[in-house]
PDB file of C-alpha atoms and ligand atoms in Angstrom:
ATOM      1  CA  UNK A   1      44.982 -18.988  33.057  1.00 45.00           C
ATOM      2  CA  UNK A   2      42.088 -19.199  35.593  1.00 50.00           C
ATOM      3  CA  UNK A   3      39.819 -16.381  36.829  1.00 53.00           C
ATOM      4  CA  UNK A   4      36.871 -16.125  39.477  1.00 56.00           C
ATOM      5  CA  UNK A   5      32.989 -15.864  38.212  1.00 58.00           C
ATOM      6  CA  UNK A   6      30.142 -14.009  39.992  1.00 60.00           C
ATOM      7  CA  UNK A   7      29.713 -16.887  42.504  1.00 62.00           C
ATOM      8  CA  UNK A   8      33.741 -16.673  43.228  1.00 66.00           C
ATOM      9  CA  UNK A   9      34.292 -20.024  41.983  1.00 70.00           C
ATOM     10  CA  UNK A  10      37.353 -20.295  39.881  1.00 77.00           C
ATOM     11  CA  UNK A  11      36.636 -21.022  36.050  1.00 77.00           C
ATOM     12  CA  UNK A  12      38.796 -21.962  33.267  1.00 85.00           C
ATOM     13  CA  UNK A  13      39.503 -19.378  30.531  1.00 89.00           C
ATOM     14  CA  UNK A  14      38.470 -21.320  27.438  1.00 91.00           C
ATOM     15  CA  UNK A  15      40.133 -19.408  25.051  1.00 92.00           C
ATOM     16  CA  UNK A  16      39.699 -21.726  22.184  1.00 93.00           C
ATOM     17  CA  UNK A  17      36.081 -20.885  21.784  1.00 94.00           C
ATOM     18  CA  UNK A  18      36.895 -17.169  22.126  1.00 93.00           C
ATOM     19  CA  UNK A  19      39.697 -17.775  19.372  1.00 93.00           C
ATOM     20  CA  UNK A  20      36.540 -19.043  17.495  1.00 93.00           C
ATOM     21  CA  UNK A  21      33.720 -16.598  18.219  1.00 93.00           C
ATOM     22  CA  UNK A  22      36.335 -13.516  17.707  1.00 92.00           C
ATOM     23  CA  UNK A  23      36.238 -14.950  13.933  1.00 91.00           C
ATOM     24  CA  UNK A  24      32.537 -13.632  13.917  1.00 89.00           C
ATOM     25  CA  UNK A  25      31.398 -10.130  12.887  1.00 84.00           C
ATOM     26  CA  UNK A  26      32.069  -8.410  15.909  1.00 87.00           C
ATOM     27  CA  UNK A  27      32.784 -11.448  17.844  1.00 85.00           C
ATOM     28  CA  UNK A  28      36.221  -9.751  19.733  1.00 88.00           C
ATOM     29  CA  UNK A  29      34.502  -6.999  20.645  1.00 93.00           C
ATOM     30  CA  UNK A  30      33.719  -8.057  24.047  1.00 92.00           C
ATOM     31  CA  UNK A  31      37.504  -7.829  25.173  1.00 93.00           C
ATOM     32  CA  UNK A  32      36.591  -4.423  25.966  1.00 96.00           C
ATOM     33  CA  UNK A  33      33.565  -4.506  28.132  1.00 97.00           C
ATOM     34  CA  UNK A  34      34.723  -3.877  31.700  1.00 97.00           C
ATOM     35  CA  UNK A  35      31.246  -4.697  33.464  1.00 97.00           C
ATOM     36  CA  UNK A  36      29.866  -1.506  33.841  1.00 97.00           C
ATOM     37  CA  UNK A  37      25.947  -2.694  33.601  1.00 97.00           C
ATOM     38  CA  UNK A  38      25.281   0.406  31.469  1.00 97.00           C
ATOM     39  CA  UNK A  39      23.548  -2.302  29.127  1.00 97.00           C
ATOM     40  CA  UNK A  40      21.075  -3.701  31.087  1.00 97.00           C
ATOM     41  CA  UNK A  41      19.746  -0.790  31.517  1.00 95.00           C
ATOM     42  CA  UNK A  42      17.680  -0.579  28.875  1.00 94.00           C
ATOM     43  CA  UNK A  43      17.396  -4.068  27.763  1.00 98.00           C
ATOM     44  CA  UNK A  44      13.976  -5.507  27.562  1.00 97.00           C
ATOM     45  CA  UNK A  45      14.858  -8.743  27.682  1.00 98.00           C
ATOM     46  CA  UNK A  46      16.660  -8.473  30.909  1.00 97.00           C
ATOM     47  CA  UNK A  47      13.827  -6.196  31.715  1.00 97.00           C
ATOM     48  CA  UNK A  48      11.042  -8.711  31.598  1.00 96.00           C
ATOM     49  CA  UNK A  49      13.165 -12.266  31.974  1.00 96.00           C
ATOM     50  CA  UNK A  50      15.048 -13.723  35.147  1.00 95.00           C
ATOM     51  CA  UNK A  51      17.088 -15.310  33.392  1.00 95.00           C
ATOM     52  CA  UNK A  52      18.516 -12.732  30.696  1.00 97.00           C
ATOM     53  CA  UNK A  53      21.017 -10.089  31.329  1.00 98.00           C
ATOM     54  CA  UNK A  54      23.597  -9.005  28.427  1.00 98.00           C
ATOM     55  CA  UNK A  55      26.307  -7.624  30.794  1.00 98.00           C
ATOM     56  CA  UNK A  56      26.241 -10.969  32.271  1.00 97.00           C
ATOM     57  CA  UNK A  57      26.186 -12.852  28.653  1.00 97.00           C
ATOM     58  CA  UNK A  58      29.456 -10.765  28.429  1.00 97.00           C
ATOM     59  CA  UNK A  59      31.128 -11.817  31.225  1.00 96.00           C
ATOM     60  CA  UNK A  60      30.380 -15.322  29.729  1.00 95.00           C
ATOM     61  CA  UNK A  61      31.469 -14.528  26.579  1.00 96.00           C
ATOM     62  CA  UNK A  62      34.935 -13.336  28.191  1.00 95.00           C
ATOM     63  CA  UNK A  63      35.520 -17.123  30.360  1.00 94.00           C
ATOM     64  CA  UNK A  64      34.595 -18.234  26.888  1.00 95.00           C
ATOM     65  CA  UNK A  65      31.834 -19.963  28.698  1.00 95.00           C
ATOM     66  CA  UNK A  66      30.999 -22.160  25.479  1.00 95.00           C
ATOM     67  CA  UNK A  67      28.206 -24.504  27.269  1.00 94.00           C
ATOM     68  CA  UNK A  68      26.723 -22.183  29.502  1.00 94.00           C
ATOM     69  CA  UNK A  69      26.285 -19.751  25.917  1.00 96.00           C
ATOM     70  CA  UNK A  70      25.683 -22.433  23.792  1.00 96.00           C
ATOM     71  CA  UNK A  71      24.630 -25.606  25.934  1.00 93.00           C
ATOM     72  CA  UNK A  72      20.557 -26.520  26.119  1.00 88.00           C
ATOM     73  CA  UNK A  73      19.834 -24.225  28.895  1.00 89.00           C
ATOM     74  CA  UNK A  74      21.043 -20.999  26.567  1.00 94.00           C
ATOM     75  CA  UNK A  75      18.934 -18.166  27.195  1.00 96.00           C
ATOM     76  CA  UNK A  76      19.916 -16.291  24.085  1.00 96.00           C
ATOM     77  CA  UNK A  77      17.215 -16.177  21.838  1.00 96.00           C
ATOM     78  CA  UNK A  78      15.560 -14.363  24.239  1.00 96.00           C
ATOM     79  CA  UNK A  79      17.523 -11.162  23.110  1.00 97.00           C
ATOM     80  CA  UNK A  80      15.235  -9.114  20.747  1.00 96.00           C
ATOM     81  CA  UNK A  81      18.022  -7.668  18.738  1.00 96.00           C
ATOM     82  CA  UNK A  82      16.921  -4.535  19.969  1.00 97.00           C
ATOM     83  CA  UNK A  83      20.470  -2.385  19.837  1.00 97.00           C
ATOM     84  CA  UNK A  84      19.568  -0.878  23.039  1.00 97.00           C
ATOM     85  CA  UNK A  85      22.672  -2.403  24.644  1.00 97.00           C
ATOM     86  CA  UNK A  86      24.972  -1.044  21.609  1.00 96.00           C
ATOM     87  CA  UNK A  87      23.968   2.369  22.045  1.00 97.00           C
ATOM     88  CA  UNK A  88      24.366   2.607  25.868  1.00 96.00           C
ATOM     89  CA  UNK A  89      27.319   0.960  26.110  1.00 97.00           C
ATOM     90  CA  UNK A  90      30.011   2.845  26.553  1.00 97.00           C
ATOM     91  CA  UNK A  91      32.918   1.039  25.344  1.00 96.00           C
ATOM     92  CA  UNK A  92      31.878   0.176  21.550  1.00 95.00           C
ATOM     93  CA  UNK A  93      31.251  -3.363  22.876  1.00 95.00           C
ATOM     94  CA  UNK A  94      28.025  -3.762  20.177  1.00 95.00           C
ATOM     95  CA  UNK A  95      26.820  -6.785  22.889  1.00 97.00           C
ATOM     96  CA  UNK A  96      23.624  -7.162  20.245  1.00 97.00           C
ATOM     97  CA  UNK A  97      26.359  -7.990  17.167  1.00 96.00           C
ATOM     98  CA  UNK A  98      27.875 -10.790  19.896  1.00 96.00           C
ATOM     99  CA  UNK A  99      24.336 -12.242  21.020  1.00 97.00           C
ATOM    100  CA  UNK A 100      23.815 -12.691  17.167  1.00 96.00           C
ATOM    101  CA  UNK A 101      27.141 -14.266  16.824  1.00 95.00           C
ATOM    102  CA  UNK A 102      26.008 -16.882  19.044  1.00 96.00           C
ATOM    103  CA  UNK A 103      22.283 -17.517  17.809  1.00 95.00           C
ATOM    104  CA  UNK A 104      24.088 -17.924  14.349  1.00 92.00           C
ATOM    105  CA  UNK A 105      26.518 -20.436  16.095  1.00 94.00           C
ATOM    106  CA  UNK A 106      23.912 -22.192  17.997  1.00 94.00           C
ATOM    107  CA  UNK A 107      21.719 -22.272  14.587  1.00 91.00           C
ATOM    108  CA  UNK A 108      24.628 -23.791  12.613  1.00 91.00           C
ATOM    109  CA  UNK A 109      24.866 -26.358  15.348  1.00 92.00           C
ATOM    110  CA  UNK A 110      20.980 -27.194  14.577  1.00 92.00           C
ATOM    111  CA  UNK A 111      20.064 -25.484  18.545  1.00 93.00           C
ATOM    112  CA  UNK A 112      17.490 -23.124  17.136  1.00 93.00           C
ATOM    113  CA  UNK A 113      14.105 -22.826  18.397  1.00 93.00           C
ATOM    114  CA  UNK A 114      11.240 -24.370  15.846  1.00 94.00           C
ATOM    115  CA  UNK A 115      10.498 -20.206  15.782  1.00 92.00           C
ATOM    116  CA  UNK A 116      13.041 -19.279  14.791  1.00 91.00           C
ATOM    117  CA  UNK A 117      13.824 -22.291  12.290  1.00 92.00           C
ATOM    118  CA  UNK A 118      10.151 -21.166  10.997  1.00 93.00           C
ATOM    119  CA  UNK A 119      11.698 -17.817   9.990  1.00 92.00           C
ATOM    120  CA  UNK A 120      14.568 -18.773   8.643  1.00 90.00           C
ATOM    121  CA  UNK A 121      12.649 -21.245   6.163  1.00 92.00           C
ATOM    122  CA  UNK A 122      10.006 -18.671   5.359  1.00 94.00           C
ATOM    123  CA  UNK A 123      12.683 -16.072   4.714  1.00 93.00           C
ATOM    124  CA  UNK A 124      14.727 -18.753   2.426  1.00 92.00           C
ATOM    125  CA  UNK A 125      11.553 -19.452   0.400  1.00 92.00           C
ATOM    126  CA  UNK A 126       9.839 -15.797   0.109  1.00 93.00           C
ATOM    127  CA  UNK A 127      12.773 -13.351   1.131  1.00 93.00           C
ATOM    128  CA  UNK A 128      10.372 -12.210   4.346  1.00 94.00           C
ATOM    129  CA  UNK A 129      10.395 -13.006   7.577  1.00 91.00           C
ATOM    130  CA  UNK A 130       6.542 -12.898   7.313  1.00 91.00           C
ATOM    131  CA  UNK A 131       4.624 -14.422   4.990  1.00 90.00           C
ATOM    132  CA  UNK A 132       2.751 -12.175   2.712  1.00 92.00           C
ATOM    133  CA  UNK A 133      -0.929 -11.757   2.984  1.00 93.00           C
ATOM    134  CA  UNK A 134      -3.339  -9.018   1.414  1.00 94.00           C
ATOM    135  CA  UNK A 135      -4.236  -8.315   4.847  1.00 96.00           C
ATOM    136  CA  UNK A 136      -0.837  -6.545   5.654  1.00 95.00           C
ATOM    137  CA  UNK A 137      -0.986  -4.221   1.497  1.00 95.00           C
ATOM    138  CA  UNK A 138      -4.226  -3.434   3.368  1.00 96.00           C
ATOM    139  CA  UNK A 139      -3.307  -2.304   6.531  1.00 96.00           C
ATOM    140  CA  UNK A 140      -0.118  -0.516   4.537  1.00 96.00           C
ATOM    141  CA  UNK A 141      -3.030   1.421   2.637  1.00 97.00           C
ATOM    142  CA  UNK A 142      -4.317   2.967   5.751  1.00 97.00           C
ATOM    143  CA  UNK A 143      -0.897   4.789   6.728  1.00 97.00           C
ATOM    144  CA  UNK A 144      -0.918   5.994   3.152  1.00 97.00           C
ATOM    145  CA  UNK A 145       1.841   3.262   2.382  1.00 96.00           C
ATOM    146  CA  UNK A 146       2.424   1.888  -1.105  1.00 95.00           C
ATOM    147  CA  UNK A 147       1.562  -2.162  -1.443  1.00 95.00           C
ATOM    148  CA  UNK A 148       4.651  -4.126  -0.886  1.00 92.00           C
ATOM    149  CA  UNK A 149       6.744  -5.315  -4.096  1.00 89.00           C
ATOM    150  CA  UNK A 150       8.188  -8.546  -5.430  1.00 91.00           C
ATOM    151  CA  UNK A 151      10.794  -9.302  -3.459  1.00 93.00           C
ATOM    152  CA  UNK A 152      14.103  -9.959  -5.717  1.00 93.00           C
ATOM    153  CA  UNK A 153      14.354 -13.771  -4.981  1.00 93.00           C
ATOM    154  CA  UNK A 154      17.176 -13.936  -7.498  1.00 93.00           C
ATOM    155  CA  UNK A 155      19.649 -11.113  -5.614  1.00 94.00           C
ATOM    156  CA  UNK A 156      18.949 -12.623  -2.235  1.00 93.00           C
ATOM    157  CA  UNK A 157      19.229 -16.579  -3.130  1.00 92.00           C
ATOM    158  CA  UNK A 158      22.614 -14.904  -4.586  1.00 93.00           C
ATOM    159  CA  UNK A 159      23.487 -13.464  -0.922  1.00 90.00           C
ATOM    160  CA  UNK A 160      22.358 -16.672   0.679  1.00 87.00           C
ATOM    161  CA  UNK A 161      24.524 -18.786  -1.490  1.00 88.00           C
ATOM    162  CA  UNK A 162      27.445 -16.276  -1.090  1.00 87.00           C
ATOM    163  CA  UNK A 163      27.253 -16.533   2.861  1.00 72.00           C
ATOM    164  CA  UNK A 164      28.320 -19.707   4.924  1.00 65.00           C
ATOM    165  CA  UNK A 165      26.588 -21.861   6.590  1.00 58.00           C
ATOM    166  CA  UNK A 166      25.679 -20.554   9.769  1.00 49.00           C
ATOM    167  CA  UNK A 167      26.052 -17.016   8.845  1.00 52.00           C
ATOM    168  CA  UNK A 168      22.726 -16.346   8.704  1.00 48.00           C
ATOM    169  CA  UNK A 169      19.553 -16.041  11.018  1.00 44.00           C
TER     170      UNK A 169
HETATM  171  S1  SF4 B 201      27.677  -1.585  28.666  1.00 67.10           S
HETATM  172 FE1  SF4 B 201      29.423  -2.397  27.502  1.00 67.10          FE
HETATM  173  S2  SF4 B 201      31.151  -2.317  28.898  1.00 67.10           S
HETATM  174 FE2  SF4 B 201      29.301  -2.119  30.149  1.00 67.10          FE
HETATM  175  S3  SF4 B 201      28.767  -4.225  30.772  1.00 67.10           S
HETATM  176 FE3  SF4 B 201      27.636  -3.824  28.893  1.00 67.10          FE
HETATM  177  S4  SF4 B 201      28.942  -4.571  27.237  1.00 67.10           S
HETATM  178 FE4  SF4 B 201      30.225  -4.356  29.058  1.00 67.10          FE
HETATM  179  S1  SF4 B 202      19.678  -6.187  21.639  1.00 67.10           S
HETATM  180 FE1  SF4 B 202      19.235  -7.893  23.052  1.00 67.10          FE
HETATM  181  S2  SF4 B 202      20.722  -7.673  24.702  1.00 67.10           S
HETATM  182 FE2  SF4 B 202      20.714  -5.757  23.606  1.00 67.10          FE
HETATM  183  S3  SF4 B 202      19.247  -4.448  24.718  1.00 67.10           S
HETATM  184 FE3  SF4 B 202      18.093  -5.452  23.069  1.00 67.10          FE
HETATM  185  S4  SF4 B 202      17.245  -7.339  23.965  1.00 67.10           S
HETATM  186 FE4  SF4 B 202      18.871  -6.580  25.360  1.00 67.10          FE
END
């Protein structure tokens, strides 16, 4: 099956990879978007990049565009995981749980940004995704906040171990 894209060319359907990112939490959710826009809207990526628009990352998602999503010039870890997009769209398409299908894709497939791969370390090692310092029990003490605990290393390297490869950012 062939359809047109934006530019009226006519693209292949790869529906292999959408076989394969519908296996993903959430990932055959996008079958439903019809293109209304209604998540751009509020999107700050799309809002302050050229390059990044969610109803467009749909439409991708439905050609099963897998190197335009996942290839070097991906523009997906631009997405701030926001949920702005999941809560305007109207059909239940969650575009936010799709976008983080992909990053966990293009992680598992070694394509994340030395930022991200920062995180994911720290997070692996500590259980934050910011390394402690006194300065931040500090600044906690102004708002009247207690000082952060332990974190429970053993209960989350239990999770981690638990998940597959890939599963998490
Ligand atoms: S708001 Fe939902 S249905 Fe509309 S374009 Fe975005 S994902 Fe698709
Ligand atoms: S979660 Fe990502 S795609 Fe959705 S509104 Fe926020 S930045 Fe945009």
């Amino acid at each position: 099956m062939t359809s047109k894209n934006e530019d009226n060319d006519i693209v292949k359907v790869d529906f292999a990879f959408k076989r394969l990112l519908a296996e993903t939490v959430e990932g055959d959710l996008a079958n439903f978007c019809y293109q209304c826009g209604a998540c751009v809207g509020d999107c700050p990526a799309a809002t302050y990049s050229e390059d990044f628009n969610p109803r467009e990352i749909m439409l991708k998602v439905l050609y099963g565009l897998e190197d335009e999503l996942l290839g070097s010039e991906s523009v997906i870890w631009e997405c701030t995981n926001c949920y702005a997009c999941h809560e305007r769209c109207p059909q239940q398409v969650k575009p936010v749980e799709i976008i983080i299908s992909l990053k966990n894709m293009l992680a598992a497939r070694g394509g994340a940004p030395d930022a991200v791969n920062k995180v994911i370390t720290t997070f692996e090692t500590t259980g934050r995704t910011v390394p402690y310092s006194p300065a931040i029990d500090k600044q906690r003490a102004k708002f009247g906040l207690k000082p952060l605990g332990d974190v429970p290393m053993d209960e989350i390297q239990a999770l981690l171990d638990s998940t597959p490869e890939g599963e998490v950012t």
